[in-house]
């Protein structure tokens, strides 16, 4: 029965020969099986976790390059407290349970990464939970913030479409290479849902070669798309600083 569990039900994906070797060891020390069972339960739990990733900054050029289709995309501005409230109250998705939300901590030890890669049969499971909020130091510039959920029914293998309270979305910043047609489309969607008002941030970004950073202008108030495009394009295509 233990052999069948290792081959068909566990998360370890052992070969038959290795599984037989383990079962022979377990006959001498049954505690080894319960350790593997506990490890397997932790791994399965970890595999059910879904992570929503955000940043506390909008003007880092690498973020726009990596996550906004090389400046052709957009940056959505959310109210963190409202968004976390939605997550805790189950507003985001009916089959997700809120787990935690916090800043990512940088400096994830290289030795732990090596253990995951090299110690094939003994994963350091005590670090699985903490690893959801840790990254290597080289990613520190992202200033990432995460909300972690658990997929209760294991029904969402390829991500989720998460709902949120309307007032959680506070604004949008368009990338330097975002097309006017895309801006017009998004404006019409936001207008339909009554986002374009005096409290909504409506902005654009551009690269400043002298700093390598982005700067953003913000237009406040209800604004016609034609007015915004004139202001944005006039500002965007002036000589860069």
mmCIF file of C-alpha atoms in Angstrom:
data_model
loop_
_atom_site.group_PDB
_atom_site.id
_atom_site.type_symbol
_atom_site.label_atom_id
_atom_site.label_comp_id
_atom_site.label_asym_id
_atom_site.label_seq_id
_atom_site.Cartn_x
_atom_site.Cartn_y
_atom_site.Cartn_z
ATOM 1 C CA UNK A 1 0.000 0.000 0.000
ATOM 2 C CA UNK A 2 2.841 2.391 0.810
ATOM 3 C CA UNK A 3 4.470 1.553 -2.509
ATOM 4 C CA UNK A 4 1.252 2.414 -4.360
ATOM 5 C CA UNK A 5 1.040 5.738 -2.471
ATOM 6 C CA UNK A 6 4.564 6.720 -3.501
ATOM 7 C CA UNK A 7 3.965 5.770 -7.135
ATOM 8 C CA UNK A 8 0.405 7.058 -7.684
ATOM 9 C CA UNK A 9 -0.727 9.427 -4.934
ATOM 10 C CA UNK A 10 2.266 11.358 -3.646
ATOM 11 C CA UNK A 11 3.769 14.521 -5.104
ATOM 12 C CA UNK A 12 7.302 13.126 -5.277
ATOM 13 C CA UNK A 13 7.155 11.426 -8.706
ATOM 14 C CA UNK A 14 9.629 8.749 -7.679
ATOM 15 C CA UNK A 15 10.708 5.957 -9.981
ATOM 16 C CA UNK A 16 9.498 2.475 -9.075
ATOM 17 C CA UNK A 17 12.993 1.397 -8.044
ATOM 18 C CA UNK A 18 13.438 4.368 -5.745
ATOM 19 C CA UNK A 19 9.977 3.876 -4.252
ATOM 20 C CA UNK A 20 10.761 0.215 -3.494
ATOM 21 C CA UNK A 21 14.010 1.278 -1.862
ATOM 22 C CA UNK A 22 12.118 3.727 0.346
ATOM 23 C CA UNK A 23 9.511 1.149 1.330
ATOM 24 C CA UNK A 24 12.269 -1.230 2.436
ATOM 25 C CA UNK A 25 13.718 1.525 4.622
ATOM 26 C CA UNK A 26 10.271 2.253 6.063
ATOM 27 C CA UNK A 27 9.930 -1.384 7.152
ATOM 28 C CA UNK A 28 12.830 -0.702 9.529
ATOM 29 C CA UNK A 29 11.712 2.778 10.569
ATOM 30 C CA UNK A 30 8.014 3.623 10.066
ATOM 31 C CA UNK A 31 8.556 7.265 11.097
ATOM 32 C CA UNK A 32 10.164 7.888 7.686
ATOM 33 C CA UNK A 33 6.824 7.295 5.980
ATOM 34 C CA UNK A 34 4.975 9.767 8.228
ATOM 35 C CA UNK A 35 7.659 12.377 7.578
ATOM 36 C CA UNK A 36 7.158 11.935 3.835
ATOM 37 C CA UNK A 37 3.382 12.048 4.263
ATOM 38 C CA UNK A 38 3.637 15.339 6.156
ATOM 39 C CA UNK A 39 5.971 16.739 3.501
ATOM 40 C CA UNK A 40 3.571 15.700 0.754
ATOM 41 C CA UNK A 41 0.602 17.382 2.444
ATOM 42 C CA UNK A 42 2.571 20.617 2.780
ATOM 43 C CA UNK A 43 3.634 20.512 -0.871
ATOM 44 C CA UNK A 44 0.067 19.892 -2.043
ATOM 45 C CA UNK A 45 -1.135 22.801 0.083
ATOM 46 C CA UNK A 46 1.575 25.047 -1.367
ATOM 47 C CA UNK A 47 0.607 24.048 -4.913
ATOM 48 C CA UNK A 48 -2.936 25.301 -4.275
ATOM 49 C CA UNK A 49 -1.757 28.817 -3.503
ATOM 50 C CA UNK A 50 -2.476 31.650 -5.948
ATOM 51 C CA UNK A 51 -0.484 34.884 -5.798
ATOM 52 C CA UNK A 52 -1.579 38.362 -6.928
ATOM 53 C CA UNK A 53 1.459 40.614 -7.408
ATOM 54 C CA UNK A 54 1.638 44.414 -7.232
ATOM 55 C CA UNK A 55 4.295 47.104 -6.887
ATOM 56 C CA UNK A 56 4.490 50.059 -4.526
ATOM 57 C CA UNK A 57 6.082 52.199 -7.270
ATOM 58 C CA UNK A 58 5.127 53.203 -10.809
ATOM 59 C CA UNK A 59 8.267 54.926 -12.129
ATOM 60 C CA UNK A 60 10.750 52.046 -12.408
ATOM 61 C CA UNK A 61 11.691 51.559 -16.049
ATOM 62 C CA UNK A 62 12.345 47.820 -15.694
ATOM 63 C CA UNK A 63 8.836 47.205 -14.398
ATOM 64 C CA UNK A 64 7.389 48.820 -17.513
ATOM 65 C CA UNK A 65 9.743 46.823 -19.725
ATOM 66 C CA UNK A 66 8.999 43.459 -18.096
ATOM 67 C CA UNK A 67 5.333 43.698 -17.165
ATOM 68 C CA UNK A 68 3.797 46.294 -19.490
ATOM 69 C CA UNK A 69 4.778 44.884 -22.885
ATOM 70 C CA UNK A 70 7.846 47.145 -23.197
ATOM 71 C CA UNK A 71 5.948 50.373 -22.393
ATOM 72 C CA UNK A 72 2.980 49.563 -24.658
ATOM 73 C CA UNK A 73 0.798 48.598 -21.702
ATOM 74 C CA UNK A 74 -0.670 50.335 -18.675
ATOM 75 C CA UNK A 75 -0.283 50.612 -14.912
ATOM 76 C CA UNK A 76 -3.436 50.266 -12.815
ATOM 77 C CA UNK A 77 -3.447 52.118 -9.490
ATOM 78 C CA UNK A 78 -5.242 50.370 -6.619
ATOM 79 C CA UNK A 79 -6.099 51.332 -3.074
ATOM 80 C CA UNK A 80 -4.225 48.658 -1.128
ATOM 81 C CA UNK A 81 -6.459 48.670 1.956
ATOM 82 C CA UNK A 82 -9.667 48.271 -0.048
ATOM 83 C CA UNK A 83 -8.137 45.520 -2.181
ATOM 84 C CA UNK A 84 -7.002 43.565 0.896
ATOM 85 C CA UNK A 85 -10.460 44.026 2.408
ATOM 86 C CA UNK A 86 -11.968 42.483 -0.722
ATOM 87 C CA UNK A 87 -9.583 39.551 -0.464
ATOM 88 C CA UNK A 88 -10.326 38.934 3.206
ATOM 89 C CA UNK A 89 -14.078 39.134 2.658
ATOM 90 C CA UNK A 90 -14.040 36.700 -0.235
ATOM 91 C CA UNK A 91 -15.019 39.327 -2.801
ATOM 92 C CA UNK A 92 -12.266 38.368 -5.243
ATOM 93 C CA UNK A 93 -13.362 34.852 -6.131
ATOM 94 C CA UNK A 94 -15.868 32.413 -4.554
ATOM 95 C CA UNK A 95 -13.442 29.462 -4.595
ATOM 96 C CA UNK A 96 -10.499 31.332 -3.036
ATOM 97 C CA UNK A 97 -9.613 31.726 0.630
ATOM 98 C CA UNK A 98 -7.500 34.703 1.720
ATOM 99 C CA UNK A 99 -4.154 33.578 3.176
ATOM 100 C CA UNK A 100 -1.988 36.660 3.688
ATOM 101 C CA UNK A 101 -0.923 40.013 2.219
ATOM 102 C CA UNK A 102 2.383 41.775 2.788
ATOM 103 C CA UNK A 103 5.502 43.299 1.262
ATOM 104 C CA UNK A 104 7.958 40.957 -0.404
ATOM 105 C CA UNK A 105 11.196 40.619 1.562
ATOM 106 C CA UNK A 106 14.365 40.540 -0.505
ATOM 107 C CA UNK A 107 17.574 38.615 0.076
ATOM 108 C CA UNK A 108 16.149 35.085 -0.230
ATOM 109 C CA UNK A 109 19.200 32.912 0.588
ATOM 110 C CA UNK A 110 20.947 31.269 -2.327
ATOM 111 C CA UNK A 111 21.509 28.123 -0.258
ATOM 112 C CA UNK A 112 17.744 27.509 -0.077
ATOM 113 C CA UNK A 113 17.483 27.793 -3.839
ATOM 114 C CA UNK A 114 20.273 25.243 -4.151
ATOM 115 C CA UNK A 115 18.466 22.869 -1.791
ATOM 116 C CA UNK A 116 15.351 22.943 -3.952
ATOM 117 C CA UNK A 117 17.433 22.123 -7.017
ATOM 118 C CA UNK A 118 19.806 19.527 -5.582
ATOM 119 C CA UNK A 119 18.079 17.741 -2.717
ATOM 120 C CA UNK A 120 15.592 15.986 -4.923
ATOM 121 C CA UNK A 121 14.097 13.786 -2.254
ATOM 122 C CA UNK A 122 14.100 16.100 0.784
ATOM 123 C CA UNK A 123 12.563 19.485 0.103
ATOM 124 C CA UNK A 124 12.965 22.102 2.884
ATOM 125 C CA UNK A 125 9.203 22.355 3.415
ATOM 126 C CA UNK A 126 9.487 24.550 6.494
ATOM 127 C CA UNK A 127 10.384 27.366 4.090
ATOM 128 C CA UNK A 128 7.529 26.861 1.626
ATOM 129 C CA UNK A 129 5.134 29.276 3.326
ATOM 130 C CA UNK A 130 7.718 31.976 3.903
ATOM 131 C CA UNK A 131 8.951 31.704 0.323
ATOM 132 C CA UNK A 132 5.684 33.217 -0.936
ATOM 133 C CA UNK A 133 6.905 36.584 0.336
ATOM 134 C CA UNK A 134 10.618 36.279 -0.398
ATOM 135 C CA UNK A 135 12.688 36.913 -3.507
ATOM 136 C CA UNK A 136 16.344 37.191 -4.381
ATOM 137 C CA UNK A 137 17.961 40.525 -3.638
ATOM 138 C CA UNK A 138 18.427 41.317 -7.339
ATOM 139 C CA UNK A 139 14.649 41.914 -7.596
ATOM 140 C CA UNK A 140 14.603 44.508 -4.827
ATOM 141 C CA UNK A 141 13.926 47.364 -7.269
ATOM 142 C CA UNK A 142 10.402 45.974 -7.857
ATOM 143 C CA UNK A 143 9.198 46.859 -4.327
ATOM 144 C CA UNK A 144 6.641 44.099 -4.714
ATOM 145 C CA UNK A 145 3.505 43.592 -2.619
ATOM 146 C CA UNK A 146 1.605 40.306 -2.731
ATOM 147 C CA UNK A 147 -1.803 38.957 -1.829
ATOM 148 C CA UNK A 148 -1.844 35.167 -1.437
ATOM 149 C CA UNK A 149 -4.975 33.043 -1.774
ATOM 150 C CA UNK A 150 -5.707 29.335 -1.457
ATOM 151 C CA UNK A 151 -7.646 27.604 -4.231
ATOM 152 C CA UNK A 152 -10.172 25.818 -2.007
ATOM 153 C CA UNK A 153 -11.678 23.549 -4.650
ATOM 154 C CA UNK A 154 -8.589 23.158 -6.838
ATOM 155 C CA UNK A 155 -10.546 24.382 -9.853
ATOM 156 C CA UNK A 156 -8.330 27.183 -11.201
ATOM 157 C CA UNK A 157 -5.203 25.663 -12.797
ATOM 158 C CA UNK A 158 -4.306 28.638 -15.003
ATOM 159 C CA UNK A 159 -4.911 31.683 -12.837
ATOM 160 C CA UNK A 160 -8.029 33.650 -11.982
ATOM 161 C CA UNK A 161 -10.079 36.615 -13.108
ATOM 162 C CA UNK A 162 -10.415 38.457 -9.839
ATOM 163 C CA UNK A 163 -13.237 40.871 -9.021
ATOM 164 C CA UNK A 164 -12.775 43.889 -6.745
ATOM 165 C CA UNK A 165 -14.837 46.685 -5.236
ATOM 166 C CA UNK A 166 -15.240 49.506 -7.738
ATOM 167 C CA UNK A 167 -13.629 52.148 -5.527
ATOM 168 C CA UNK A 168 -10.484 49.988 -5.157
ATOM 169 C CA UNK A 169 -9.353 51.128 -8.627
ATOM 170 C CA UNK A 170 -8.031 54.665 -8.249
ATOM 171 C CA UNK A 171 -6.409 55.401 -11.585
ATOM 172 C CA UNK A 172 -4.504 54.367 -14.690
ATOM 173 C CA UNK A 173 -1.147 55.406 -16.169
ATOM 174 C CA UNK A 174 -0.481 54.726 -19.841
ATOM 175 C CA UNK A 175 2.918 53.580 -21.070
ATOM 176 C CA UNK A 176 4.944 55.768 -23.387
ATOM 177 C CA UNK A 177 4.283 53.475 -26.377
ATOM 178 C CA UNK A 178 0.621 52.812 -25.609
ATOM 179 C CA UNK A 179 -1.437 53.334 -28.789
ATOM 180 C CA UNK A 180 -4.060 56.075 -28.941
ATOM 181 C CA UNK A 181 -6.604 53.437 -30.016
ATOM 182 C CA UNK A 182 -5.895 51.399 -26.863
ATOM 183 C CA UNK A 183 -6.206 54.508 -24.711
ATOM 184 C CA UNK A 184 -9.533 55.319 -26.357
ATOM 185 C CA UNK A 185 -10.825 51.775 -25.785
ATOM 186 C CA UNK A 186 -9.870 51.785 -22.103
ATOM 187 C CA UNK A 187 -11.324 55.266 -21.656
ATOM 188 C CA UNK A 188 -14.664 54.064 -23.045
ATOM 189 C CA UNK A 189 -14.660 51.065 -20.667
ATOM 190 C CA UNK A 190 -13.820 53.219 -17.651
ATOM 191 C CA UNK A 191 -16.398 55.803 -18.680
ATOM 192 C CA UNK A 192 -19.041 53.081 -18.989
ATOM 193 C CA UNK A 193 -18.413 52.050 -15.385
ATOM 194 C CA UNK A 194 -18.374 55.686 -14.240
ATOM 195 C CA UNK A 195 -14.705 55.820 -13.288
ATOM 196 C CA UNK A 196 -13.919 59.064 -15.069
ATOM 197 C CA UNK A 197 -14.621 61.590 -12.322
ATOM 198 C CA UNK A 198 -12.800 64.092 -10.145
ATOM 199 C CA UNK A 199 -11.258 61.380 -7.963
ATOM 200 C CA UNK A 200 -9.782 59.253 -10.731
ATOM 201 C CA UNK A 201 -6.095 59.570 -11.667
ATOM 202 C CA UNK A 202 -5.675 59.725 -15.450
ATOM 203 C CA UNK A 203 -2.007 59.851 -16.407
ATOM 204 C CA UNK A 204 0.766 59.112 -18.846
ATOM 205 C CA UNK A 205 4.417 58.141 -18.514
ATOM 206 C CA UNK A 206 7.580 58.649 -20.480
ATOM 207 C CA UNK A 207 11.223 57.697 -20.219
ATOM 208 C CA UNK A 208 13.689 60.332 -19.109
ATOM 209 C CA UNK A 209 17.065 59.338 -20.605
ATOM 210 C CA UNK A 210 19.104 61.399 -18.162
ATOM 211 C CA UNK A 211 17.802 59.378 -15.212
ATOM 212 C CA UNK A 212 16.691 56.122 -16.797
ATOM 213 C CA UNK A 213 13.481 56.488 -14.805
ATOM 214 C CA UNK A 214 9.922 57.323 -15.759
ATOM 215 C CA UNK A 215 7.994 60.379 -14.763
ATOM 216 C CA UNK A 216 4.231 60.608 -14.809
ATOM 217 C CA UNK A 217 1.786 63.423 -15.283
ATOM 218 C CA UNK A 218 -1.629 63.137 -13.693
ATOM 219 C CA UNK A 219 -4.797 64.679 -15.039
ATOM 220 C CA UNK A 220 -7.518 65.062 -12.417
ATOM 221 C CA UNK A 221 -11.192 65.548 -13.087
ATOM 222 C CA UNK A 222 -13.650 64.373 -15.681
ATOM 223 C CA UNK A 223 -11.793 64.623 -18.984
ATOM 224 C CA UNK A 224 -12.774 63.985 -22.597
ATOM 225 C CA UNK A 225 -10.585 61.460 -24.393
ATOM 226 C CA UNK A 226 -9.765 63.964 -27.152
ATOM 227 C CA UNK A 227 -8.496 66.482 -24.594
ATOM 228 C CA UNK A 228 -6.384 63.881 -22.835
ATOM 229 C CA UNK A 229 -4.782 62.616 -26.050
ATOM 230 C CA UNK A 230 -3.876 66.164 -27.103
ATOM 231 C CA UNK A 231 -2.324 66.894 -23.703
ATOM 232 C CA UNK A 232 -0.623 63.517 -23.435
ATOM 233 C CA UNK A 233 0.829 63.484 -26.938
ATOM 234 C CA UNK A 234 1.902 67.121 -26.732
ATOM 235 C CA UNK A 235 3.715 66.424 -23.462
ATOM 236 C CA UNK A 236 5.051 63.055 -24.587
ATOM 237 C CA UNK A 237 6.623 64.148 -27.832
ATOM 238 C CA UNK A 238 8.217 67.327 -26.635
ATOM 239 C CA UNK A 239 11.992 67.177 -26.379
ATOM 240 C CA UNK A 240 12.828 64.763 -23.528
ATOM 241 C CA UNK A 241 14.564 66.237 -20.531
#
